[in-house]
């Protein structure tokens, strides 16, 4: 088991119902994509937030990553929708 | 490396003051382009935009974008300021200032920074309607992705 800090933004945050949490992840969770799949098993709120998995953006330690990126060593993993600033 | 100034703040900014700060003590700059993005009222139906951001990453990502623009267009300086919080129609949201010896690089640099800022800087807009209701989160637009992708075509 590895402990990881997760932060959520915009409608991902609203649907999950919290803006951050620390979770213990099983060793089978290797990539960002694995993390999304694992979270969806944790409850309806995660299922609702991550329903359209391919639109969810992932950042590790403040940098964008693809879903196949390995999460080992991550201090902070952020999940959020496509960005709409500017 | 040309100076890059990035700020993410709740408060408004002053265009003239930012241009003046960027030009202070410089005699080598021939062109300055400023872009500012404002909140529209959408024909009177919108009362405010609420901008959420990812503190820390927002600054880091805008800095990465500005530094790439400085390298790619040989800019002499770049400033980018993005606001967060509740912003009313007519108020500023974002400012980009670029400087170069000749105009084209400054125009291209500002364009590049805005195209990547819209699609890669972690900010999200929520709309508040004039009737007091919440219209929800603004959806990302395909044309913003296309605008960004034109910079990666050969």
mmCIF file of C-alpha atoms in Angstrom:
data_model
loop_
_atom_site.group_PDB
_atom_site.id
_atom_site.type_symbol
_atom_site.label_atom_id
_atom_site.label_comp_id
_atom_site.label_asym_id
_atom_site.label_seq_id
_atom_site.Cartn_x
_atom_site.Cartn_y
_atom_site.Cartn_z
ATOM 1 C CA UNK A 1 0.000 0.000 0.000
ATOM 2 C CA UNK A 2 1.169 3.495 -0.852
ATOM 3 C CA UNK A 3 -0.245 6.699 0.578
ATOM 4 C CA UNK A 4 -0.966 9.516 -1.880
ATOM 5 C CA UNK A 5 -2.345 13.057 -1.609
ATOM 6 C CA UNK A 6 -5.145 13.751 -4.064
ATOM 7 C CA UNK A 7 -6.595 17.154 -4.971
ATOM 8 C CA UNK A 8 -9.704 17.811 -7.057
ATOM 9 C CA UNK A 9 -10.932 20.881 -8.942
ATOM 10 C CA UNK A 10 -14.068 22.317 -10.562
ATOM 11 C CA UNK A 11 -16.845 19.753 -11.235
ATOM 12 C CA UNK A 12 -14.599 16.834 -10.311
ATOM 13 C CA UNK A 13 -14.286 18.418 -6.843
ATOM 14 C CA UNK A 14 -18.022 19.128 -6.633
ATOM 15 C CA UNK A 15 -19.073 15.626 -7.645
ATOM 16 C CA UNK A 16 -16.621 13.868 -5.326
ATOM 17 C CA UNK A 17 -17.686 16.263 -2.559
ATOM 18 C CA UNK A 18 -14.253 17.206 -1.218
ATOM 19 C CA UNK A 19 -11.280 19.161 -2.463
ATOM 20 C CA UNK A 20 -8.506 16.929 -1.143
ATOM 21 C CA UNK A 21 -7.827 13.664 0.614
ATOM 22 C CA UNK A 22 -5.084 11.187 1.382
ATOM 23 C CA UNK A 23 -5.720 7.627 0.231
ATOM 24 C CA UNK A 24 -3.939 4.316 0.622
ATOM 25 C CA UNK A 25 -3.554 2.761 -2.810
ATOM 26 C CA UNK A 26 -3.139 -0.959 -3.482
ATOM 27 C CA UNK A 27 0.069 -1.997 -5.264
ATOM 28 C CA UNK A 28 -1.963 -2.839 -8.373
ATOM 29 C CA UNK A 29 -2.427 0.905 -9.002
ATOM 30 C CA UNK A 30 0.597 1.753 -11.161
ATOM 31 C CA UNK A 31 -0.490 4.437 -13.621
ATOM 32 C CA UNK A 32 -2.727 7.514 -13.489
ATOM 33 C CA UNK A 33 -5.297 5.506 -15.465
ATOM 34 C CA UNK A 34 -5.177 2.725 -12.854
ATOM 35 C CA UNK A 35 -5.816 5.372 -10.198
ATOM 36 C CA UNK A 36 -8.962 6.611 -11.996
ATOM 37 C CA UNK A 37 -10.249 3.038 -12.346
ATOM 38 C CA UNK A 38 -9.538 2.349 -8.664
ATOM 39 C CA UNK A 39 -11.281 5.540 -7.481
ATOM 40 C CA UNK A 40 -14.402 4.593 -9.440
ATOM 41 C CA UNK A 41 -14.733 1.497 -7.239
ATOM 42 C CA UNK A 42 -14.842 3.606 -4.057
ATOM 43 C CA UNK A 43 -18.388 4.937 -4.353
ATOM 44 C CA UNK A 44 -21.104 6.601 -6.400
ATOM 45 C CA UNK A 45 -19.591 10.075 -5.991
ATOM 46 C CA UNK A 46 -16.342 8.926 -7.617
ATOM 47 C CA UNK A 47 -18.276 7.060 -10.283
ATOM 48 C CA UNK A 48 -20.192 10.269 -11.106
ATOM 49 C CA UNK A 49 -17.088 12.456 -11.124
ATOM 50 C CA UNK A 50 -14.964 10.112 -13.236
ATOM 51 C CA UNK A 51 -17.690 8.660 -15.475
ATOM 52 C CA UNK A 52 -16.094 10.047 -18.641
ATOM 53 C CA UNK A 53 -12.599 8.917 -17.763
ATOM 54 C CA UNK A 54 -10.977 10.083 -20.979
ATOM 55 C CA UNK A 55 -11.848 13.766 -20.381
ATOM 56 C CA UNK A 56 -10.323 13.781 -16.881
ATOM 57 C CA UNK A 57 -6.953 15.546 -16.789
ATOM 58 C CA UNK A 58 -4.257 14.408 -14.411
ATOM 59 C CA UNK A 59 -1.339 16.387 -12.981
ATOM 60 C CA UNK A 60 1.452 14.923 -10.862
ATOM 61 C CA UNK A 61 3.447 17.357 -8.694
ATOM 62 C CA UNK A 62 1.988 20.337 -10.630
ATOM 63 C CA UNK A 63 2.742 18.966 -14.123
ATOM 64 C CA UNK A 64 0.288 17.606 -16.692
ATOM 65 C CA UNK A 65 0.650 13.885 -17.415
ATOM 66 C CA UNK A 66 -1.036 11.344 -19.695
ATOM 67 C CA UNK A 67 -3.133 8.549 -18.229
ATOM 68 C CA UNK A 68 -0.373 5.992 -18.884
ATOM 69 C CA UNK A 69 2.092 7.893 -16.676
ATOM 70 C CA UNK A 70 3.365 5.961 -13.646
ATOM 71 C CA UNK A 71 2.403 7.553 -10.337
ATOM 72 C CA UNK A 72 5.219 6.114 -8.201
ATOM 73 C CA UNK A 73 6.862 8.832 -6.105
ATOM 74 C CA UNK A 74 4.049 11.347 -6.606
ATOM 75 C CA UNK A 75 3.705 13.876 -3.754
ATOM 76 C CA UNK A 76 0.420 15.231 -5.048
ATOM 77 C CA UNK A 77 -1.902 14.020 -7.786
ATOM 78 C CA UNK A 78 -4.574 16.380 -9.119
ATOM 79 C CA UNK A 79 -7.692 15.377 -11.072
ATOM 80 C CA UNK A 80 -9.686 17.995 -12.947
ATOM 81 C CA UNK A 81 -11.797 18.701 -16.046
ATOM 82 C CA UNK A 82 -10.453 20.322 -19.233
ATOM 83 C CA UNK A 83 -9.332 23.836 -18.428
ATOM 84 C CA UNK A 84 -11.345 26.949 -19.303
ATOM 85 C CA UNK A 85 -9.246 29.904 -18.154
ATOM 86 C CA UNK A 86 -7.983 32.875 -20.127
ATOM 87 C CA UNK B 1 17.054 34.630 -20.360
ATOM 88 C CA UNK B 2 14.560 37.418 -20.919
ATOM 89 C CA UNK B 3 12.605 38.390 -17.808
ATOM 90 C CA UNK B 4 9.343 36.524 -17.341
ATOM 91 C CA UNK B 5 6.883 37.820 -14.770
ATOM 92 C CA UNK B 6 3.888 35.699 -13.774
ATOM 93 C CA UNK B 7 1.222 36.521 -11.212
ATOM 94 C CA UNK B 8 -1.973 34.757 -10.190
ATOM 95 C CA UNK B 9 -4.062 37.066 -8.039
ATOM 96 C CA UNK B 10 -7.552 37.961 -6.876
ATOM 97 C CA UNK B 11 -7.028 41.700 -7.379
ATOM 98 C CA UNK B 12 -7.331 43.640 -10.609
ATOM 99 C CA UNK B 13 -4.273 44.747 -12.563
ATOM 100 C CA UNK B 14 -3.371 47.959 -14.375
ATOM 101 C CA UNK B 15 -2.346 47.583 -18.036
ATOM 102 C CA UNK B 16 -0.279 50.771 -18.250
ATOM 103 C CA UNK B 17 1.567 50.018 -15.009
ATOM 104 C CA UNK B 18 2.514 46.527 -16.203
ATOM 105 C CA UNK B 19 3.820 47.837 -19.546
ATOM 106 C CA UNK B 20 5.777 50.534 -17.742
ATOM 107 C CA UNK B 21 7.311 47.989 -15.348
ATOM 108 C CA UNK B 22 8.302 45.738 -18.226
ATOM 109 C CA UNK B 23 9.957 48.628 -20.098
ATOM 110 C CA UNK B 24 11.724 50.168 -17.096
ATOM 111 C CA UNK B 25 15.391 50.788 -17.844
ATOM 112 C CA UNK B 26 15.199 49.130 -21.291
ATOM 113 C CA UNK B 27 16.288 50.842 -24.512
ATOM 114 C CA UNK B 28 16.470 47.743 -26.713
ATOM 115 C CA UNK B 29 12.747 46.980 -27.055
ATOM 116 C CA UNK B 30 11.050 47.991 -30.304
ATOM 117 C CA UNK B 31 7.594 46.440 -29.956
ATOM 118 C CA UNK B 32 5.207 45.775 -27.088
ATOM 119 C CA UNK B 33 1.967 43.836 -27.487
ATOM 120 C CA UNK B 34 -0.622 43.709 -24.718
ATOM 121 C CA UNK B 35 -3.606 41.405 -24.681
ATOM 122 C CA UNK B 36 -6.253 41.607 -22.010
ATOM 123 C CA UNK B 37 -9.219 39.281 -21.651
ATOM 124 C CA UNK B 38 -12.378 40.573 -19.974
ATOM 125 C CA UNK B 39 -15.591 39.136 -18.565
ATOM 126 C CA UNK B 40 -18.551 39.589 -20.993
ATOM 127 C CA UNK B 41 -22.148 39.996 -19.836
ATOM 128 C CA UNK B 42 -23.469 37.644 -22.589
ATOM 129 C CA UNK B 43 -26.227 40.073 -23.660
ATOM 130 C CA UNK B 44 -27.132 40.902 -20.075
ATOM 131 C CA UNK B 45 -27.685 37.299 -18.965
ATOM 132 C CA UNK B 46 -24.456 36.863 -16.988
ATOM 133 C CA UNK B 47 -23.807 38.549 -13.650
ATOM 134 C CA UNK B 48 -20.351 37.124 -12.890
ATOM 135 C CA UNK B 49 -17.742 34.543 -13.699
ATOM 136 C CA UNK B 50 -16.181 32.624 -10.858
ATOM 137 C CA UNK B 51 -12.661 31.468 -11.599
ATOM 138 C CA UNK B 52 -11.242 28.522 -9.711
ATOM 139 C CA UNK B 53 -7.536 27.732 -9.988
ATOM 140 C CA UNK B 54 -4.965 25.213 -8.814
ATOM 141 C CA UNK B 55 -2.634 27.250 -6.579
ATOM 142 C CA UNK B 56 1.000 26.521 -7.292
ATOM 143 C CA UNK B 57 0.416 24.696 -10.564
ATOM 144 C CA UNK B 58 -1.340 27.700 -12.133
ATOM 145 C CA UNK B 59 1.741 29.877 -11.658
ATOM 146 C CA UNK B 60 4.114 27.059 -12.665
ATOM 147 C CA UNK B 61 2.205 26.231 -15.851
ATOM 148 C CA UNK B 62 1.879 29.866 -16.992
ATOM 149 C CA UNK B 63 5.609 30.296 -16.357
ATOM 150 C CA UNK B 64 6.408 27.204 -18.467
ATOM 151 C CA UNK B 65 4.237 28.591 -21.290
ATOM 152 C CA UNK B 66 5.836 32.066 -21.130
ATOM 153 C CA UNK B 67 9.354 30.638 -21.072
ATOM 154 C CA UNK B 68 8.596 28.501 -24.099
ATOM 155 C CA UNK B 69 7.259 31.581 -25.915
ATOM 156 C CA UNK B 70 10.364 33.588 -24.974
ATOM 157 C CA UNK B 71 12.594 30.878 -26.453
ATOM 158 C CA UNK B 72 10.504 30.245 -29.535
ATOM 159 C CA UNK B 73 9.956 33.897 -30.558
ATOM 160 C CA UNK B 74 13.125 35.377 -29.012
ATOM 161 C CA UNK B 75 11.028 37.697 -26.848
ATOM 162 C CA UNK B 76 12.858 40.316 -24.806
ATOM 163 C CA UNK B 77 10.357 40.138 -21.932
ATOM 164 C CA UNK B 78 6.967 38.629 -21.081
ATOM 165 C CA UNK B 79 4.415 39.305 -18.353
ATOM 166 C CA UNK B 80 1.306 37.224 -17.689
ATOM 167 C CA UNK B 81 -1.265 37.918 -14.976
ATOM 168 C CA UNK B 82 -4.361 35.799 -14.386
ATOM 169 C CA UNK B 83 -7.066 36.626 -11.861
ATOM 170 C CA UNK B 84 -9.187 34.212 -9.844
ATOM 171 C CA UNK B 85 -12.321 34.591 -7.734
ATOM 172 C CA UNK B 86 -15.571 36.293 -8.730
ATOM 173 C CA UNK B 87 -15.244 38.647 -11.698
ATOM 174 C CA UNK B 88 -18.052 40.905 -12.940
ATOM 175 C CA UNK B 89 -18.786 41.821 -16.588
ATOM 176 C CA UNK B 90 -16.429 44.535 -17.772
ATOM 177 C CA UNK B 91 -13.669 43.478 -15.385
ATOM 178 C CA UNK B 92 -10.270 42.125 -16.386
ATOM 179 C CA UNK B 93 -9.529 38.390 -16.263
ATOM 180 C CA UNK B 94 -6.125 37.981 -17.885
ATOM 181 C CA UNK B 95 -3.229 40.102 -19.137
ATOM 182 C CA UNK B 96 -0.351 39.150 -21.424
ATOM 183 C CA UNK B 97 2.426 41.585 -22.335
ATOM 184 C CA UNK B 98 5.209 40.612 -24.730
ATOM 185 C CA UNK B 99 8.195 42.608 -25.990
ATOM 186 C CA UNK B 100 10.545 42.112 -28.931
ATOM 187 C CA UNK B 101 12.757 44.179 -31.255
ATOM 188 C CA UNK B 102 10.164 44.005 -34.074
ATOM 189 C CA UNK B 103 6.367 43.639 -33.930
ATOM 190 C CA UNK B 104 5.755 40.179 -35.396
ATOM 191 C CA UNK B 105 7.516 38.267 -32.622
ATOM 192 C CA UNK B 106 5.626 40.193 -29.950
ATOM 193 C CA UNK B 107 2.265 39.526 -31.675
ATOM 194 C CA UNK B 108 3.065 35.838 -32.187
ATOM 195 C CA UNK B 109 4.386 35.463 -28.652
ATOM 196 C CA UNK B 110 1.237 36.947 -27.092
ATOM 197 C CA UNK B 111 -0.946 34.754 -29.312
ATOM 198 C CA UNK B 112 1.027 31.634 -28.405
ATOM 199 C CA UNK B 113 0.888 32.381 -24.682
ATOM 200 C CA UNK B 114 -2.891 32.916 -24.774
ATOM 201 C CA UNK B 115 -3.561 29.765 -26.843
ATOM 202 C CA UNK B 116 -1.652 27.581 -24.377
ATOM 203 C CA UNK B 117 -2.866 29.449 -21.319
ATOM 204 C CA UNK B 118 -6.497 28.716 -22.255
ATOM 205 C CA UNK B 119 -5.921 24.996 -22.739
ATOM 206 C CA UNK B 120 -3.121 24.147 -20.274
ATOM 207 C CA UNK B 121 -3.199 26.590 -17.339
ATOM 208 C CA UNK B 122 -5.331 25.078 -14.537
ATOM 209 C CA UNK B 123 -8.253 27.536 -14.323
ATOM 210 C CA UNK B 124 -11.967 26.775 -14.557
ATOM 211 C CA UNK B 125 -14.846 29.203 -15.100
ATOM 212 C CA UNK B 126 -18.273 28.905 -13.526
ATOM 213 C CA UNK B 127 -21.068 31.168 -14.762
ATOM 214 C CA UNK B 128 -23.482 33.021 -12.504
ATOM 215 C CA UNK B 129 -26.656 34.142 -14.279
ATOM 216 C CA UNK B 130 -28.201 37.602 -13.935
ATOM 217 C CA UNK B 131 -31.338 35.995 -12.420
ATOM 218 C CA UNK B 132 -29.267 34.700 -9.482
ATOM 219 C CA UNK B 133 -29.023 31.083 -10.606
ATOM 220 C CA UNK B 134 -25.836 29.190 -11.373
ATOM 221 C CA UNK B 135 -25.377 28.233 -15.012
ATOM 222 C CA UNK B 136 -22.629 25.790 -14.170
ATOM 223 C CA UNK B 137 -19.130 25.209 -15.435
ATOM 224 C CA UNK B 138 -18.036 26.532 -18.810
ATOM 225 C CA UNK B 139 -17.234 23.684 -21.218
ATOM 226 C CA UNK B 140 -13.877 23.527 -22.935
ATOM 227 C CA UNK B 141 -14.146 24.515 -26.606
ATOM 228 C CA UNK B 142 -12.779 22.538 -29.544
ATOM 229 C CA UNK B 143 -11.706 25.759 -31.249
ATOM 230 C CA UNK B 144 -9.411 26.508 -28.317
ATOM 231 C CA UNK B 145 -7.709 23.145 -28.877
ATOM 232 C CA UNK B 146 -7.429 23.909 -32.607
ATOM 233 C CA UNK B 147 -5.934 27.332 -31.853
ATOM 234 C CA UNK B 148 -3.322 25.661 -29.669
ATOM 235 C CA UNK B 149 -2.604 22.867 -32.135
ATOM 236 C CA UNK B 150 -1.749 25.246 -34.990
ATOM 237 C CA UNK B 151 1.526 25.992 -33.170
ATOM 238 C CA UNK B 152 2.610 22.365 -33.332
ATOM 239 C CA UNK B 153 1.976 21.942 -37.062
ATOM 240 C CA UNK B 154 5.058 22.261 -39.301
#
